[in-house]
Every structure is written in C-alpha cells, then in structure tokens.
Short mmCIF file of C-alpha atoms and ligand atoms in Angstrom, two decimals:
data_model
loop_
_atom_site.label_atom_id
_atom_site.label_comp_id
_atom_site.label_asym_id
_atom_site.label_seq_id
_atom_site.Cartn_x
_atom_site.Cartn_y
_atom_site.Cartn_z
CA UNK A 20 0.06 0.00 -0.05
CA UNK A 21 1.18 3.46 -0.73
CA UNK A 22 2.69 4.96 2.50
CA UNK A 23 0.82 8.12 2.10
CA UNK A 24 -2.72 6.71 2.27
CA UNK A 25 -2.06 5.41 5.65
CA UNK A 26 -1.51 8.93 6.85
CA UNK A 27 -5.33 9.71 6.45
CA UNK A 28 -7.24 11.88 3.95
CA UNK A 29 -4.83 14.51 2.96
CA UNK A 30 -5.19 18.30 2.95
CA UNK A 31 -6.90 18.29 6.30
CA UNK A 32 -6.21 20.31 9.47
CA UNK A 33 -7.46 18.72 12.59
CA UNK A 34 -6.95 18.92 16.46
CA UNK A 35 -5.75 15.79 17.91
CA UNK A 36 -5.60 15.30 21.90
CA UNK A 37 -5.18 11.66 22.23
CA UNK A 38 -2.01 9.53 21.90
CA UNK A 39 -4.43 6.75 20.72
CA UNK A 40 -5.36 8.60 17.45
CA UNK A 41 -4.32 6.43 14.51
CA UNK A 42 -2.46 9.37 12.85
CA UNK A 43 -0.43 10.04 15.97
CA UNK A 44 0.32 6.29 16.43
CA UNK A 45 1.53 6.19 12.87
CA UNK A 46 3.91 8.95 13.35
CA UNK A 47 5.21 7.64 16.62
CA UNK A 48 5.79 4.42 15.00
CA UNK A 49 8.29 6.05 12.77
CA UNK A 50 10.65 5.88 15.72
CA UNK A 51 11.42 2.20 14.45
CA UNK A 52 13.28 1.70 11.41
CA UNK A 53 11.13 -1.10 10.17
CA UNK A 54 8.11 1.43 10.11
CA UNK A 55 10.18 4.16 8.54
CA UNK A 56 11.19 1.53 5.76
CA UNK A 57 7.64 0.43 5.30
CA UNK A 58 6.16 4.03 5.09
CA UNK A 59 9.45 5.64 3.35
CA UNK A 60 8.90 8.46 5.64
CA UNK A 61 10.75 10.02 8.50
CA UNK A 62 10.54 12.92 11.11
CA UNK A 63 12.31 16.11 11.22
CA UNK A 64 12.01 18.50 14.23
CA UNK A 65 11.81 22.43 14.11
CA UNK A 66 10.17 24.93 12.03
CA UNK A 67 13.29 26.22 10.53
CA UNK A 68 13.93 22.64 9.10
CA UNK A 69 10.47 22.14 7.84
CA UNK A 70 10.64 25.50 6.03
CA UNK A 71 14.14 24.60 4.66
CA UNK A 72 12.91 21.35 3.48
CA UNK A 73 9.69 22.64 1.88
CA UNK A 74 11.97 25.28 0.07
CA UNK A 75 14.18 22.59 -1.13
CA UNK A 76 11.18 20.78 -2.72
CA UNK A 77 10.84 17.91 -0.14
CA UNK A 78 7.37 16.31 0.08
CA UNK A 79 5.68 16.83 3.38
CA UNK A 80 3.07 14.33 4.40
CA UNK A 81 2.08 15.89 7.93
CA UNK A 82 2.82 19.02 9.68
CA UNK A 83 2.36 18.60 13.59
CA UNK A 84 2.42 21.70 15.60
CA UNK A 85 1.94 22.53 19.37
CA UNK A 86 -1.22 24.34 20.34
CA UNK A 87 1.14 27.02 21.90
CA UNK A 88 2.31 27.76 18.31
CA UNK A 89 -1.12 28.73 17.17
CA UNK A 90 -1.13 32.30 15.80
CA UNK A 91 2.47 32.23 14.98
CA UNK A 92 2.56 33.59 11.49
CA UNK A 93 5.27 31.32 10.17
CA UNK A 94 3.59 28.24 11.59
CA UNK A 95 0.44 29.32 9.86
CA UNK A 96 2.18 29.85 6.71
CA UNK A 97 3.83 26.55 6.67
CA UNK A 98 0.58 24.89 7.62
CA UNK A 99 -0.96 26.59 4.66
CA UNK A 100 1.77 25.34 2.30
CA UNK A 101 1.52 21.80 3.75
CA UNK A 102 -2.47 21.66 3.03
CA UNK A 103 -1.85 23.31 -0.44
CA UNK A 104 0.58 20.35 -1.23
CA UNK A 105 -1.94 17.72 0.00
CA UNK A 106 -0.46 17.08 3.44
CA UNK A 107 -2.20 16.85 6.81
CA UNK A 108 -1.71 19.31 9.66
CA UNK A 109 -2.36 18.32 13.15
CA UNK A 110 -2.52 20.68 16.08
CA UNK A 111 -1.51 18.79 19.28
CA UNK A 112 -0.83 19.36 22.94
CA UNK A 113 2.99 19.18 23.94
CA UNK A 114 2.72 15.74 25.52
CA UNK A 115 2.10 14.38 21.99
CA UNK A 116 5.11 15.91 20.49
CA UNK A 117 7.11 14.74 23.68
CA UNK A 118 5.86 11.22 22.85
CA UNK A 119 6.66 11.39 19.07
CA UNK A 120 10.15 12.72 19.83
CA UNK A 121 10.98 11.00 23.08
CA UNK A 122 12.05 14.46 24.28
CA UNK A 123 11.32 16.65 27.10
CA UNK A 124 10.68 20.18 25.95
CA UNK A 125 10.12 19.15 22.37
CA UNK A 126 10.24 21.63 19.52
CA UNK A 127 6.73 23.20 18.64
CA UNK A 128 6.78 21.84 15.08
CA UNK A 129 7.57 18.85 13.31
CA UNK A 130 7.33 17.55 9.83
CA UNK A 131 6.84 14.05 8.42
CA UNK A 132 8.60 13.74 5.09
CA UNK A 133 9.17 11.16 2.36
CA UNK A 134 12.48 9.80 2.41
CA UNK A 135 14.81 10.04 -0.54
CA UNK A 136 17.88 8.10 -1.64
CA UNK A 137 19.83 8.92 -4.77
CA UNK A 138 20.40 5.83 -7.01
CA UNK A 139 24.06 5.12 -7.07
CA UNK A 140 23.92 4.64 -10.80
CA UNK A 141 22.97 8.41 -11.04
CA UNK A 142 26.29 9.51 -9.55
CA UNK A 143 28.45 10.64 -12.45
CA UNK A 144 31.24 12.85 -10.61
CA UNK A 145 32.50 15.73 -12.66
CA UNK A 146 35.53 17.81 -12.00
CA UNK A 147 35.88 19.31 -8.35
CA UNK A 148 33.03 17.04 -7.42
CA UNK A 149 33.81 15.44 -3.86
CA UNK A 150 31.86 12.37 -2.67
CA UNK A 151 32.21 10.61 0.51
CA UNK A 152 31.87 6.81 1.03
CA UNK A 153 31.28 5.57 4.48
CA UNK A 154 31.93 1.82 5.11
CA UNK A 155 29.26 0.46 7.52
CA UNK A 156 28.78 3.73 9.50
CA UNK A 157 27.19 2.64 12.67
CA UNK A 158 26.64 5.70 14.94
CA UNK A 159 23.65 7.94 14.12
CA UNK A 160 25.60 10.93 15.81
CA UNK A 161 28.74 10.32 13.39
CA UNK A 162 26.51 9.98 10.35
CA UNK A 163 24.57 13.14 11.11
CA UNK A 164 27.63 15.16 11.81
CA UNK A 165 29.40 13.79 8.61
CA UNK A 166 26.15 14.81 6.57
CA UNK A 167 26.39 18.40 8.18
CA UNK A 168 30.03 18.73 7.36
CA UNK A 169 29.72 17.38 3.78
CA UNK A 170 27.15 20.19 3.41
CA UNK A 171 29.30 22.91 4.85
CA UNK A 172 32.51 21.79 2.95
CA UNK A 173 30.41 22.08 -0.35
CA UNK A 174 30.81 18.32 -1.17
CA UNK A 175 28.38 16.61 -3.44
CA UNK A 176 26.93 13.82 -1.20
CA UNK A 177 27.33 10.70 0.87
CA UNK A 178 27.42 6.96 -0.19
CA UNK A 179 26.62 4.42 2.53
CA UNK A 180 28.41 1.25 1.91
CA UNK A 181 27.18 -1.99 3.54
CA UNK A 182 24.82 -2.15 6.60
CA UNK A 183 24.68 1.24 7.87
CA UNK A 184 22.84 3.15 10.55
CA UNK A 185 19.69 4.86 9.08
CA UNK A 186 20.09 8.31 7.73
CA UNK A 187 16.49 8.98 8.53
CA UNK A 188 16.50 8.20 12.24
CA UNK A 189 15.35 10.91 14.58
CA UNK A 190 18.90 10.97 16.12
CA UNK A 191 20.74 11.11 12.66
CA UNK A 192 18.36 13.94 11.20
CA UNK A 193 18.85 15.81 14.60
CA UNK A 194 22.52 15.74 14.10
CA UNK A 195 22.53 16.87 10.55
CA UNK A 196 20.76 20.18 11.67
CA UNK A 197 19.04 20.18 8.34
CA UNK A 198 21.61 19.14 5.99
CA UNK A 199 19.78 15.79 5.67
CA UNK A 200 17.67 17.97 3.14
CA UNK A 201 20.51 19.50 1.27
CA UNK A 202 22.97 16.59 1.00
CA UNK A 203 22.19 13.71 -1.58
CA UNK A 204 22.37 10.13 0.17
CA UNK A 205 23.02 6.93 -1.95
CA UNK A 206 23.30 3.39 -0.54
CA UNK A 207 24.82 0.20 -1.89
CA UNK A 208 26.07 -3.10 -0.89
CA UNK A 209 29.98 -3.33 -0.74
CA UNK A 210 29.80 -5.38 -3.99
CA UNK A 211 27.66 -3.00 -5.96
CA UNK A 212 29.75 0.00 -4.73
CA UNK A 213 32.95 -1.78 -5.88
CA UNK A 214 31.46 -2.34 -9.34
CA UNK A 215 30.34 1.32 -9.40
CA UNK A 216 33.86 2.44 -8.25
CA UNK A 217 35.41 0.97 -11.22
CA UNK A 218 33.84 3.66 -13.44
CA UNK A 219 34.78 6.57 -11.05
CA UNK A 220 36.80 8.81 -12.93
CA UNK A 221 38.82 10.59 -10.33
CA UNK A 222 41.00 9.94 -7.27
CA UNK A 223 39.75 7.53 -4.78
CA UNK A 224 41.39 8.39 -1.56
CA UNK A 225 40.91 5.95 1.41
CA UNK A 226 41.59 6.92 5.00
CA UNK A 227 43.48 4.01 6.93
CA UNK A 228 45.44 3.91 10.26
CA UNK A 229 48.05 2.02 8.38
CA UNK A 230 47.95 4.30 5.39
CA UNK A 231 51.47 5.47 4.14
CA UNK A 232 50.56 8.93 2.80
CA UNK A 233 50.38 11.83 4.93
CA UNK A 234 47.11 13.65 4.35
CA UNK A 235 48.85 17.00 3.81
CA UNK A 236 51.09 15.40 1.19
CA UNK A 237 48.37 14.50 -1.19
CA UNK A 238 47.58 16.53 -4.35
CA UNK A 239 43.99 16.34 -4.68
CA UNK A 240 43.84 18.41 -7.98
CA UNK A 241 40.81 19.66 -9.72
CA UNK A 242 39.34 16.24 -10.65
CA UNK A 243 36.57 14.51 -8.89
CA UNK A 244 37.67 12.89 -5.58
CA UNK A 245 35.96 10.17 -3.60
CA UNK A 246 36.93 9.89 0.02
CA UNK A 247 36.48 6.61 1.47
CA UNK A 248 36.25 6.24 5.41
CA UNK A 249 36.05 3.16 7.53
CA UNK A 250 33.76 1.70 9.95
CA UNK A 251 34.10 3.01 13.52
CA UNK A 252 35.32 -0.46 15.15
CA UNK A 253 36.85 -2.19 12.24
CA UNK A 254 38.29 0.58 9.70
CA UNK A 255 38.22 -0.28 5.94
CA UNK A 256 38.06 -3.87 5.01
CA UNK A 257 40.63 -5.12 2.60
CA UNK A 258 38.34 -5.21 -0.47
CA UNK A 259 37.57 -1.54 -0.02
CA UNK A 260 41.25 -0.53 0.98
CA UNK A 261 42.50 -2.28 -2.19
CA UNK A 262 40.21 -0.32 -4.53
CA UNK A 263 41.63 2.79 -3.32
CA UNK A 264 44.20 4.92 -5.27
CA UNK A 265 45.87 6.00 -2.07
CA UNK A 266 45.73 5.06 1.68
CA UNK A 267 46.04 8.28 3.63
CA UNK A 268 46.85 8.63 7.37
CA UNK A 269 46.34 11.58 9.57
CA UNK A 270 49.12 11.79 11.96
CA UNK A 271 48.32 11.67 15.70
CA UNK A 272 50.35 12.35 18.95
CA UNK A 273 49.50 11.12 22.26
CA UNK A 274 47.70 7.86 23.28
CA UNK A 275 44.58 7.92 21.21
CA UNK A 276 44.68 4.93 18.61
CA UNK A 277 42.56 6.69 16.26
CA UNK A 278 40.45 9.75 15.49
CA UNK A 279 36.65 9.88 15.77
CA UNK A 280 35.16 9.01 12.39
CA UNK A 281 33.38 12.19 12.04
CA UNK A 282 36.38 14.23 12.94
CA UNK A 283 38.57 12.48 10.66
CA UNK A 284 36.04 13.05 7.89
CA UNK A 285 35.96 16.76 8.62
CA UNK A 286 39.64 17.17 8.57
CA UNK A 287 39.97 15.35 5.20
CA UNK A 288 37.07 17.38 3.72
CA UNK A 289 38.67 20.52 4.51
CA UNK A 290 42.03 19.41 3.52
CA UNK A 291 40.74 18.34 0.02
CA UNK A 292 38.96 21.64 -0.25
CA UNK A 293 41.71 23.63 1.24
CA UNK A 294 42.24 25.63 -2.17
CA UNK A 295 38.69 25.57 -3.35
CA UNK A 296 35.78 25.76 -1.25
CA UNK A 297 33.10 26.60 -3.83
CA UNK A 298 30.55 29.19 -2.66
CA UNK A 299 32.16 29.80 0.80
CA UNK A 300 31.32 32.59 3.15
CA UNK A 301 34.39 34.40 4.76
N1 SAM B 426 40.03 0.50 15.09
C1 SAM B 426 39.78 1.10 13.81
C2 SAM B 426 40.73 0.72 12.85
O1 SAM B 426 41.64 -0.11 13.11
O2 SAM B 426 40.80 1.21 11.70
C3 SAM B 426 39.45 2.64 13.96
C4 SAM B 426 38.61 3.07 13.07
S1 SAM B 426 38.41 4.92 13.01
C5 SAM B 426 37.54 5.23 14.66
C6 SAM B 426 37.13 4.96 11.89
C7 SAM B 426 37.74 5.70 10.62
O3 SAM B 426 38.16 7.01 10.85
C8 SAM B 426 38.78 4.80 10.10
O4 SAM B 426 38.61 3.61 9.41
C9 SAM B 426 39.51 5.89 9.30
O5 SAM B 426 38.70 5.92 8.07
C10 SAM B 426 39.25 7.27 9.98
N2 SAM B 426 40.42 7.55 10.76
C11 SAM B 426 40.35 7.67 12.08
N3 SAM B 426 41.64 8.14 12.50
C12 SAM B 426 42.40 8.17 11.55
C13 SAM B 426 43.86 8.60 11.11
N4 SAM B 426 44.58 8.95 12.13
N5 SAM B 426 44.11 8.58 9.93
C14 SAM B 426 43.44 8.31 8.85
N6 SAM B 426 42.16 7.71 9.10
C15 SAM B 426 41.60 7.85 10.38
#
C-alpha cells in the first residue's frame, strides 16, 4: 500500500488530543526503522528545518504543531503550504510532541517527510566534485555530523556502503541540523559499490590507520575525488582498501589509537577543499 494513504485523507487540518489517535500512532511508530522503511517516511523537528525542507522541494506528508504555536505567522504559513501540497496538519498538546520525539521540551513543530535516496547509478562525478563513501557507519551522531560537514564543505553527497545506521532516524536527522535535506544520500552493498567504483573517473582516497601517505602530502587536484572512510570499530575492510588509489593517514600524537570517524572526515574534507571551497562565506 502507498505509505501516504495510511497517513489519512490529505489536505486536512485537525486538532488531536489523544495518543491513541491513529495518525499520531503512525507518526510515533516512525521511531522504528521497520516502520520508516515500510512508510518511506521520517520525522524532522523544528520550524526552520521544515521550512528549509519545503523550500528545497521535499514532500511533506504531515505537519504537527503545538497548540502554543497557534497564531505564529510562520507556523500558519507553513501549515497553509502543507495543506496546499496535499499534506495533513495536526494541532496537538505538547505531550504528544514529547511522545513522538521522546524528548522533554520538544520543538513546537515537526514534519513527516518522504525519504529520498539517490540511486548510485545516477552519480557521475564531474571535475571538482567530492563524494564521501562511508563503510558500514554505525553511529547516528557520526553520520549526522558527517552529513552536516559534507554540506558545509560543499561536497556533493554521501554514499553509505554496506549495513549502515539509518540516515532518516530521529537521532541522525537531529545531528544533521537540516543538512539531511541538502545532501544527496545513496546506499549500496559493498559489491555494488565496488562495481560502481570501477567507473569513477577521479582520485579514490581511502583513510586508514596504516596508510602510508600523510594527508597533507596529497595533491588532490581539480578532478573528482571520492573520499572513503572506514567503520568505527574495524576500519576499511581489505576489499575497499584495495580499491583505493591512495591510503591516507592523519598523523596523531598522544595515546589515542585513532580519531573519531566524523572528526577524521571533517579534517579530510577541509584538507581536500583547502584551495577551493565553492561558494564559501568568509
Ligand atoms: N579500530 C579502527 C581501525 O583499526 O581502523 C579505528 C577506526 S576509526 C575510529 C574510523 C575511521 O576513521 C577509520 O577507518 C578511518 O577511515 C578514519 N580515521 C580515524 N583516525 C584516522 C587517522 N589517524 N588516519 C586516517 N584515518 C583515520
């Protein structure tokens, strides 16, 4: 069944006060990946995020707002946009927002959106394009932070390789601070990724604790770059490491055996972009 239909007749505004309301139960169920996958939907919290998402052309299924936000012109305008696009609008007491987001002091507005994945086959990197491939990323905070940093560094997007944490979980979406709406995300098995990688016309730079090349010594040039980052516990597996043109190490002092994945990704992105940060503000 089409996910949208289960979210009730579209284009209606209603006041809901019970946690047993079927629409509220459907949205609350999106806390679980199983339901997000079935519905192809996810929740994003905060009025700014919802407005940004609409401006970027994302499809909103339901807007939920706290009674306390009634009369706020931005909320009312967003509600009107939601209805105009065929979505539902629910006005609820704060305890329902708390239940949906599992948060005390929840934001007054949230949106339920349709998920989007970019097909891997549609990625054809051009000069200056920078893509990040993440091997089996497990931590939602790491993934969200990386998506946010990819956005800030002007990279093109993220490829999730193998079994990864869900980019559309509440925790990940929260950590992206809205960048989930701006950064294309693709996903692929390791095998499918390795087939696609063969046609990648540019430098494939893997990061590895046993890498022989210092990250500051690499000439990234103007061609496309694919940055490959390893799993938090195990690093890059042999098959992925072998597919890289260079294995790069970020030197470390002290006792830490490695850097946090999101920190290492941030360092690499800014190093690759050192001489060219497109559209950057000062
Ligand atoms: N125990 C893991 C290992 O042996 O690789 C540590 C993985 S580390 C937490 C996660 C990923 O961040 C690594 O696979 C690599 O991609 C990147 N990374 C972290 N520190 C790094 C460093 N000093 N040099 C290069 N890459 C690093």
